[in-house]
Short mmCIF file of C-alpha atoms and ligand atoms in Angstrom, two decimals:
data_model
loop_
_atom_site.label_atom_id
_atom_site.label_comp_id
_atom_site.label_asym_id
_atom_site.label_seq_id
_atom_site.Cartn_x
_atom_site.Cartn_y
_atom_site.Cartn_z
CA UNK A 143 -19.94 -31.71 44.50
CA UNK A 144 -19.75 -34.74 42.16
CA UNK A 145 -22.49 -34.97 39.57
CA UNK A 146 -22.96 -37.40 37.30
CA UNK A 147 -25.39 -37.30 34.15
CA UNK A 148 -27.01 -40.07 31.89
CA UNK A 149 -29.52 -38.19 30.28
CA UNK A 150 -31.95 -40.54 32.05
CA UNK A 151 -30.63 -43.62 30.46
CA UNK A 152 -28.69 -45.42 33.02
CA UNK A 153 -29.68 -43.54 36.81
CA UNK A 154 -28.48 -46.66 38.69
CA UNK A 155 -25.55 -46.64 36.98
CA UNK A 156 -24.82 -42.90 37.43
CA UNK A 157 -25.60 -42.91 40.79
CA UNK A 158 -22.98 -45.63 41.53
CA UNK A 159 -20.62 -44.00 39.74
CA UNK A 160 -21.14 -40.65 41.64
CA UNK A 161 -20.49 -42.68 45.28
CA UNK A 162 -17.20 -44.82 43.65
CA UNK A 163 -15.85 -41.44 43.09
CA UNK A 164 -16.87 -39.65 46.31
CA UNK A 165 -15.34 -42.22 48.24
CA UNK A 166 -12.02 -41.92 46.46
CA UNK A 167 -11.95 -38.21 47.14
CA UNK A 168 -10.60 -36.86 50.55
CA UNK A 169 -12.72 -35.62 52.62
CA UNK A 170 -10.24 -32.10 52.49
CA UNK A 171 -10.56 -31.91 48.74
CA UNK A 172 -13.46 -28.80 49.28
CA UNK A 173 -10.91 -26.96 51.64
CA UNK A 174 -7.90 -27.12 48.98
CA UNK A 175 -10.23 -26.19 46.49
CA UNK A 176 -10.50 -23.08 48.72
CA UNK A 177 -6.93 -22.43 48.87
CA UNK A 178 -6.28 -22.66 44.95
CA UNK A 179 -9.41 -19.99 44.80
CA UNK A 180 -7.03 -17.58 46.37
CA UNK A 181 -4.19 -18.65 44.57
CA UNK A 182 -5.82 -18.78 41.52
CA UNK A 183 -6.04 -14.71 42.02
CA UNK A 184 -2.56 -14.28 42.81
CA UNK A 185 -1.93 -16.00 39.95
CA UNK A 186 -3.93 -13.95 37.46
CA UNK A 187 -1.97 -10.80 38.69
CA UNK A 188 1.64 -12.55 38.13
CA UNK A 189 0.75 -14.99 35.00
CA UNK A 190 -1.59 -12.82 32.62
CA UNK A 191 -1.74 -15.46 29.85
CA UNK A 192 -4.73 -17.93 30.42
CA UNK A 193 -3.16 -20.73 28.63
CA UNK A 194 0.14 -20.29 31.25
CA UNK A 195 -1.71 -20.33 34.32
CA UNK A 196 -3.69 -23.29 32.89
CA UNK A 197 -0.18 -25.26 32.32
CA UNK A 198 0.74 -24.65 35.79
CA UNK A 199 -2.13 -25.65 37.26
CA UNK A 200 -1.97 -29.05 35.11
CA UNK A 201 1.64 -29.36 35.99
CA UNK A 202 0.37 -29.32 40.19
CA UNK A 203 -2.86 -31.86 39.10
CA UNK A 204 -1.44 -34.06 36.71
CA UNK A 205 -3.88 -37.03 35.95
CA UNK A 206 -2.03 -40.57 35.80
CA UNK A 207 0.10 -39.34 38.66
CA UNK A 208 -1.78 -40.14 41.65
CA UNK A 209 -4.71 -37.67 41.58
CA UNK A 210 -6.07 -38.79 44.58
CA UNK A 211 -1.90 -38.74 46.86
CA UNK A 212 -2.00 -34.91 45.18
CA UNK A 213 -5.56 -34.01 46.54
CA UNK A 214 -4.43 -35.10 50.03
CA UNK A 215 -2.43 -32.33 50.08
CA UNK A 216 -2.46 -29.82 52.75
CA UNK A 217 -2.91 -26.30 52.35
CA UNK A 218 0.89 -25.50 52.88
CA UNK A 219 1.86 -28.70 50.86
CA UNK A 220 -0.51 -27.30 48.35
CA UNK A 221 1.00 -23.92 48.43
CA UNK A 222 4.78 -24.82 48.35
CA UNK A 223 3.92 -26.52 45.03
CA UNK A 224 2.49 -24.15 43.81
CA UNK A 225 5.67 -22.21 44.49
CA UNK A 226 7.72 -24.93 42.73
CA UNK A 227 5.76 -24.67 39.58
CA UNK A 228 5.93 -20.99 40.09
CA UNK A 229 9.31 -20.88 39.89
CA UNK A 230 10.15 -23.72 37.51
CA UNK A 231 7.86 -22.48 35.05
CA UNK A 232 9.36 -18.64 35.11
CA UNK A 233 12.92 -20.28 34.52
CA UNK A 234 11.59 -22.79 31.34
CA UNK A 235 9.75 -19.28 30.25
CA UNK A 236 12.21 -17.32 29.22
CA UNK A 237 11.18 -16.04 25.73
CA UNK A 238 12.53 -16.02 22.61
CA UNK A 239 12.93 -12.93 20.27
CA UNK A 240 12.70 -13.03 16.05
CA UNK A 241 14.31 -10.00 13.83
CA UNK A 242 12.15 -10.48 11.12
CA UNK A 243 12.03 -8.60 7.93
CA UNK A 244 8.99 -7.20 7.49
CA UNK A 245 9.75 -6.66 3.54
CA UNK A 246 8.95 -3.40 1.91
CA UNK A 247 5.50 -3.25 2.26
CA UNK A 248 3.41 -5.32 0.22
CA UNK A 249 2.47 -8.73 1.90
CA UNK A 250 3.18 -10.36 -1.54
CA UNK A 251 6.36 -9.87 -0.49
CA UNK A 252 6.37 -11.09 3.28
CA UNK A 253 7.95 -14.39 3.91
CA UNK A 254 6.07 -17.77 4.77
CA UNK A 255 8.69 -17.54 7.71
CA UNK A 256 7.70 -14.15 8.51
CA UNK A 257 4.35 -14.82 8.73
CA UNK A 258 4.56 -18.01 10.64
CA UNK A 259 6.26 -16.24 13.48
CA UNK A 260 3.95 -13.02 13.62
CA UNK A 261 0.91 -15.51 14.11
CA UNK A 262 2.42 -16.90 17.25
CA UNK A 263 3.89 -13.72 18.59
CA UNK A 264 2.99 -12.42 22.35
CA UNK A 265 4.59 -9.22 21.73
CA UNK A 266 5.26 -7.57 18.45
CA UNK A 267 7.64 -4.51 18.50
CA UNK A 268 7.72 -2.52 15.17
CA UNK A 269 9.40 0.10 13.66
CA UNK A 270 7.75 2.95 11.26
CA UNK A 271 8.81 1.44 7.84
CA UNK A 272 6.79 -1.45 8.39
CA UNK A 273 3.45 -1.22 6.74
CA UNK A 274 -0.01 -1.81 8.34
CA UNK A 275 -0.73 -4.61 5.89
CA UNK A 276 2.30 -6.50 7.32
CA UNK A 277 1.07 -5.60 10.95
CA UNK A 278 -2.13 -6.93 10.20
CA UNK A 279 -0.91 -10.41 9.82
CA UNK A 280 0.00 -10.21 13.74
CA UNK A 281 -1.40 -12.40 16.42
CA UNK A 282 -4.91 -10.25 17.41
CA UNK A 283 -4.13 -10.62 21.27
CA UNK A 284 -0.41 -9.61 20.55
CA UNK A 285 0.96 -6.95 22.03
CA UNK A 286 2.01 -3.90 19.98
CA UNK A 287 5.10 -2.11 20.87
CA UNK A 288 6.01 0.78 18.21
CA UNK A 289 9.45 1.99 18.71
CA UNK A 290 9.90 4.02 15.52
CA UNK A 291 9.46 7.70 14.39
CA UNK A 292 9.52 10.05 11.72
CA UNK A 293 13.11 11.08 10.34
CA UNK A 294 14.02 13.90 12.41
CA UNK A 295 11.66 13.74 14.88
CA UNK A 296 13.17 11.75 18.26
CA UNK A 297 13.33 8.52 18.02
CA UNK A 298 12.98 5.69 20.86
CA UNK A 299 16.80 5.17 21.33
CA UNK A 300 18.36 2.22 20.20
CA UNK A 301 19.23 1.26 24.00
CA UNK A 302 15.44 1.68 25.05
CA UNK A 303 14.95 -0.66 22.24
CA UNK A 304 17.15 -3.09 23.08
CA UNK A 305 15.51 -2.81 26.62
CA UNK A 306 11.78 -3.84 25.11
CA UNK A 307 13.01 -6.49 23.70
CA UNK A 308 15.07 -8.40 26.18
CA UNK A 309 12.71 -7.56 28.81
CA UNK A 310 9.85 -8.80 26.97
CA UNK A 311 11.31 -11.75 26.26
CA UNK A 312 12.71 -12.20 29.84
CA UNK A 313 9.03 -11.83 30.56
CA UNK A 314 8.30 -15.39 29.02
CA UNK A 315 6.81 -13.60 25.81
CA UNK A 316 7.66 -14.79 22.27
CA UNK A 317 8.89 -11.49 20.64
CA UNK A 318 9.16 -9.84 17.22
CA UNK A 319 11.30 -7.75 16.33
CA UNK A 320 9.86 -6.39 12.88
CA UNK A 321 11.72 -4.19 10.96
CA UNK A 322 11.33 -2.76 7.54
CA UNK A 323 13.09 -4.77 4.61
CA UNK A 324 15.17 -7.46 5.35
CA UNK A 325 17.01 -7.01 9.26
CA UNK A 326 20.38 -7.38 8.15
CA UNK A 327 20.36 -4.25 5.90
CA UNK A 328 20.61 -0.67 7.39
CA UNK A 329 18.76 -2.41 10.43
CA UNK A 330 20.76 -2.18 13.64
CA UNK A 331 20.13 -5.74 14.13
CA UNK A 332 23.74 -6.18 15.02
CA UNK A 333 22.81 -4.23 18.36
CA UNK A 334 19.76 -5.76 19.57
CA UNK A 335 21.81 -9.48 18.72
CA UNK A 336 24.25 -8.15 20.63
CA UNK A 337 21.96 -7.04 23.63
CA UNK A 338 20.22 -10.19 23.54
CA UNK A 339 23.16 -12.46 23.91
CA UNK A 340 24.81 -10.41 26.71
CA UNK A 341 21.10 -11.56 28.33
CA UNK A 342 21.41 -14.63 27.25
CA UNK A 343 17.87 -14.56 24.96
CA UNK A 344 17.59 -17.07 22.42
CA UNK A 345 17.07 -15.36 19.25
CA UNK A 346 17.34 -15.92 15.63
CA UNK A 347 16.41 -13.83 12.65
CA UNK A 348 14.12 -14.19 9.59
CA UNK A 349 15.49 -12.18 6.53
CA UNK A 350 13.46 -10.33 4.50
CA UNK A 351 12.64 -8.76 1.17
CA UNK A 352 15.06 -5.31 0.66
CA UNK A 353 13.73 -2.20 -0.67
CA UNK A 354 16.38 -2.06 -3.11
CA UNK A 355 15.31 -5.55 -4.45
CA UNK A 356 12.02 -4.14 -4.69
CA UNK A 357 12.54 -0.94 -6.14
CA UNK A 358 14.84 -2.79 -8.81
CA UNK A 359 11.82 -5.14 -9.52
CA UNK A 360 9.44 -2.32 -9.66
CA UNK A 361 11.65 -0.57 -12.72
CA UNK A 362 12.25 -4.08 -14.39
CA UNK A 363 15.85 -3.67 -14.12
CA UNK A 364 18.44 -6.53 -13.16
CA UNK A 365 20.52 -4.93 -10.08
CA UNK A 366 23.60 -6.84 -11.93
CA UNK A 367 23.93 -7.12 -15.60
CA UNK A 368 26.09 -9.71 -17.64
CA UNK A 369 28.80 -7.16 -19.18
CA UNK A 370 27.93 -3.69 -17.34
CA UNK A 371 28.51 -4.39 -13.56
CA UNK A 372 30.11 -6.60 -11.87
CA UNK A 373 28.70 -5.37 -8.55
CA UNK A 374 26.46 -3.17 -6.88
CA UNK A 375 26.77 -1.37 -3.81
CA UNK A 376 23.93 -1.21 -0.97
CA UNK A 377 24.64 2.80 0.63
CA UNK A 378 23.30 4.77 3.01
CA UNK A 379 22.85 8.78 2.65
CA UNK A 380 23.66 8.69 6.24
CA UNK A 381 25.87 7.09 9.47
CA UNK A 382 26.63 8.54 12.69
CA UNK A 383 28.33 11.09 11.75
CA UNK A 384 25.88 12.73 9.26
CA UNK A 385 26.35 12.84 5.67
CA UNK A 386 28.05 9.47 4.95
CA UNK A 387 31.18 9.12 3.56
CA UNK A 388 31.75 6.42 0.13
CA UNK A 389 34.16 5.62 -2.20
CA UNK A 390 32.97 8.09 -4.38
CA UNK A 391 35.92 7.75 -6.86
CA UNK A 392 34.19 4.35 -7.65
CA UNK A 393 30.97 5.16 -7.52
CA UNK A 394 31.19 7.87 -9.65
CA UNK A 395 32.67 5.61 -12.99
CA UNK A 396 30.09 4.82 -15.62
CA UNK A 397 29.51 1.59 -15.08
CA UNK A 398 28.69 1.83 -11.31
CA UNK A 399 26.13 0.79 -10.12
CA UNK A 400 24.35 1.65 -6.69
CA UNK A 401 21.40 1.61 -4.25
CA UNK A 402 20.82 4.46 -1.86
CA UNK A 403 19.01 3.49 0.97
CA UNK A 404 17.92 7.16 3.25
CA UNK A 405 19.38 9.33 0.86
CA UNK A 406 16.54 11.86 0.08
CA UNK A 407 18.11 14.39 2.63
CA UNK A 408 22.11 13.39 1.48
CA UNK A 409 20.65 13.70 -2.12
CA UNK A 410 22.57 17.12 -2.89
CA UNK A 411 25.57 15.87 -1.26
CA UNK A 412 25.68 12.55 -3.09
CA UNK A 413 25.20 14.41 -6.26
CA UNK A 414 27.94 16.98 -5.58
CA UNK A 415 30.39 14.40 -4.60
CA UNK A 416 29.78 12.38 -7.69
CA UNK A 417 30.27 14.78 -9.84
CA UNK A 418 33.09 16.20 -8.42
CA UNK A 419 34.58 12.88 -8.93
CA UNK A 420 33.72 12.98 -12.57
CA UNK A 421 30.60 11.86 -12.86
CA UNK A 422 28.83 13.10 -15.58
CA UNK A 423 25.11 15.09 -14.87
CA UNK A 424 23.72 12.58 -17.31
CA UNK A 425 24.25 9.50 -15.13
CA UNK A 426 20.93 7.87 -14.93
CA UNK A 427 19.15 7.88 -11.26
CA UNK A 428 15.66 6.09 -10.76
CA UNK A 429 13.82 7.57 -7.31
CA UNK A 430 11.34 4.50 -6.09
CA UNK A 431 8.89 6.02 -3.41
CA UNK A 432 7.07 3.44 -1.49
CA UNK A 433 8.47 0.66 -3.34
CA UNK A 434 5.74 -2.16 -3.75
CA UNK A 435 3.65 -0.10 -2.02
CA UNK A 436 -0.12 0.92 -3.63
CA UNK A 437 1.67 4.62 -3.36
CA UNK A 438 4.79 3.19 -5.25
CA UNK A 439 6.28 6.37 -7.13
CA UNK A 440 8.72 5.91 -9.80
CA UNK A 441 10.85 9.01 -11.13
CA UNK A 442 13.53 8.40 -13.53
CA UNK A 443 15.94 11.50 -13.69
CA UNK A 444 19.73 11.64 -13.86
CA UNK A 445 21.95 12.88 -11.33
CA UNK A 446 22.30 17.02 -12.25
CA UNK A 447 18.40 16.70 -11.94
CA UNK A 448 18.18 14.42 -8.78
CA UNK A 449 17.54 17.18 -6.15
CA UNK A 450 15.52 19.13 -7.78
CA UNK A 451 13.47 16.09 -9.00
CA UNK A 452 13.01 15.14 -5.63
CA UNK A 453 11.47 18.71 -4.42
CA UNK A 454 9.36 18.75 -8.14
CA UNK A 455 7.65 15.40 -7.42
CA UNK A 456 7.69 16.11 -3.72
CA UNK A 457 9.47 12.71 -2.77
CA UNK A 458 8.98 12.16 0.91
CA UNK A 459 9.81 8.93 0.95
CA UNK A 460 10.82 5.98 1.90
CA UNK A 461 12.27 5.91 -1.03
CA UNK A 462 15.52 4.32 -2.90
CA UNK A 463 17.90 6.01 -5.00
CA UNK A 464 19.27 3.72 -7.94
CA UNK A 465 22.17 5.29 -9.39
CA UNK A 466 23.01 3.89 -12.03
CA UNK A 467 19.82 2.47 -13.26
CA UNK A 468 16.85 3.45 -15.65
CA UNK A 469 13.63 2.37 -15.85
CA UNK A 470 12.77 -0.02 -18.10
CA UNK A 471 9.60 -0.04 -19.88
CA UNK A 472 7.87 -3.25 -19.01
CA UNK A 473 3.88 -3.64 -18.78
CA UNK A 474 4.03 -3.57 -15.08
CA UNK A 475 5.51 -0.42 -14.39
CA UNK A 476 3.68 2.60 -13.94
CA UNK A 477 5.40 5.09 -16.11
CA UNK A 478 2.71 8.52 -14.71
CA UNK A 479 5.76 10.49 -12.74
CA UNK A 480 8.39 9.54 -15.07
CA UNK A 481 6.13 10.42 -18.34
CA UNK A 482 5.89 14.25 -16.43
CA UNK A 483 9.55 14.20 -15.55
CA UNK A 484 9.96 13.82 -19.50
CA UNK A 485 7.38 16.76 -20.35
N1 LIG B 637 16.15 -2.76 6.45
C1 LIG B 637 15.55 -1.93 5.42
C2 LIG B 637 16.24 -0.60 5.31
C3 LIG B 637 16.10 0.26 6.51
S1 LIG B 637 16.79 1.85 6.28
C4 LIG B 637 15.56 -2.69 4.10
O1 LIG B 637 16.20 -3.75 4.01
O2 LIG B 637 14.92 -2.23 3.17
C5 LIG B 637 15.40 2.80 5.80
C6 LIG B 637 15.45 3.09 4.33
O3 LIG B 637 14.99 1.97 3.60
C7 LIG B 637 14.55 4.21 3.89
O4 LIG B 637 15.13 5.46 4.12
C8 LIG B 637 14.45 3.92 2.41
O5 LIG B 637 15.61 4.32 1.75
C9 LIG B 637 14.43 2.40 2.40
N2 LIG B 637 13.07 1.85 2.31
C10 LIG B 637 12.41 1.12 3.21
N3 LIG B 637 11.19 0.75 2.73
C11 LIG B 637 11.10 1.24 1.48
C12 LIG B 637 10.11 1.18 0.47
N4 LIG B 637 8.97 0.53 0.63
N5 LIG B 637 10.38 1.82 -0.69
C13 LIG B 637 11.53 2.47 -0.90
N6 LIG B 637 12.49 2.54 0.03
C14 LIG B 637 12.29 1.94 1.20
#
């Protein structure tokens, strides 16, 4: 059916219009319109994104390339395209996954980048660190994958992670990978880079804010200082082993200077292996729970009080150990956990 309108102004005009295009259209347009009804719901089972299905369909009917040659098309000719756009547009849609840092909580401290890339994601695969503020930023119709759990509890295997995302991805979906801090720290991203080039997934990765750069901002204290350290080392309370292993000799001179990133559980080990190294019980420690968080807990304590310090202000973390550090009193920090530790 051609219909054409003038609000009453011009009927002549409309009705010549209306039989200029009739006679350009074939008399089998009606049947092919048939046909693309029925692939139109094959299509909606394979293609689930409206806007995909709608490129495919413009790619078949192209206007300015011979509208009328493409309507003449018979049903097979019809359908064999549609195969060809099928499969063209499956190979050109092979997705493309982000490892973005999600930063430690607060969306002050989410990236521009970050946020640019979870407003055009399809899929958005998250771990447990990663805060619901941050997640709220995602695309609405996104899907949400979570692939993390609570320490000690089982978590989705790195593998079965790596599986989400290159599948998703081969899928023709734009994928984030959002982790907790910046990717590159503690993160595994090294694995799930690694996964996606043996599938040959373009990727690329969007740092982030670290905890330990928050939790040093939240106690006002410079992670390196002119004339105290010259560095400062990024740890981990655990690797695969368990406990992990440092160069505790270093770490354990006065001037050292350290962030612990999971080490609420090694916390009695870290301090034991300090001080038998010669550290000295005094050695300042600041705890930050929930860095930039609303719940953001700060405890300063030194290291003979560390564990039990952690158990007294019931630290469940996430949380950062700064050995080495003290709060410093600045008009930003809230001072209520470290006021009680000084009772
Ligand atoms: N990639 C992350 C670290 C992942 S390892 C980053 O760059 O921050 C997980 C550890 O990060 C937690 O055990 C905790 O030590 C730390 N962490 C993550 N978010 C935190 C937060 N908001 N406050 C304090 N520590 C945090």
């Amino acid at each position: 059916v051609v219909a054409i309108g003038s609000e009453g102004s011009a009927p002549g005009l409309a009705r010549a219009l209306k039989a200029d295009i009739e006679t350009r259209l074939p008399k089998t347009t009606g049947r092919l319109a048939g046909t693309i009804a029925s692939l139109r719901a094959r299509l909606s089972g394979i293609m689930p994104e409206f806007a995909d299905r709608q490129k495919l369909w413009a790619g078949i009917f192209t206007p300015g390339q011979g509208l009328g040659e493409r309507l003449k098309y018979s049903d097979t000719e019809l359908e064999q395209a549609f195969e060809q756009a099928l499969d063209g547009q499956a190979s050109e849609k092979i997705g493309k996954v982000s490892l973005v840092g999600a930063g430690p909580g607060s969306l002050d401290l989410l990236t521009i980048g970050a946020q640019r890339r979870l407003h055009s994601a399809d899929v958005i695969v998250y771990d447990r660190l990663v805060s619901q503020e941050v997640l709220d930023m995602g695309r609405r119709e996104a899907k949400y994958i979570y692939v993390g759990k609570a320490p000690g509890a089982h978590t989705t295997r790195q593998e079965e992670i790596n599986r989400i995302i290159v599948e998703e991805a081969k899928a023709g979906h734009t994928v984030v990978r959002l982790k907790g801090g910046d990717p590159l720290v503690f993160g595994r991203a090294d694995e799930e880079i690694e996964a996606l080039e043996a599938a040959g997934i373009a990727h690329e990765i969007v740092p982030g804010i670290t905890s330990a750069a928050a939790a040093a901002a939240s106690i006002g204290a410079s992670l390196t200082s002119r004339g105290h350290n010259k560095s400062v080392a990024l740890l981990t309370g655990h690797d695969t082993k368990g406990f992990a292993e440092q160069d505790w000799a270093g770490l354990a001179r006065p001037n050292a200077r350290a962030a612990v990133y999971m080490g609420l559980g090694a916390s009695r080990f870290i301090q034991g292996r300090l001080m038998l190294h010669g550290a000295s019980a005094e050695f300042p420690v600041t705890i930050v729970e929930n860095a930039s968080r609303e719940n953001e807990k700060i405890i300063g304590t030194t290291l003979g009080n560390l564990v039990q310090d952690i158990e007294k202000y019931e630290v469940l973390g996430p949380a950062i150990l700064l050995l080495g550090y003290s709060p410093k009193e600045a008009s930003n920090i809230e001072f209520q956990p470290l006021r009680a530790g000084n009772e």
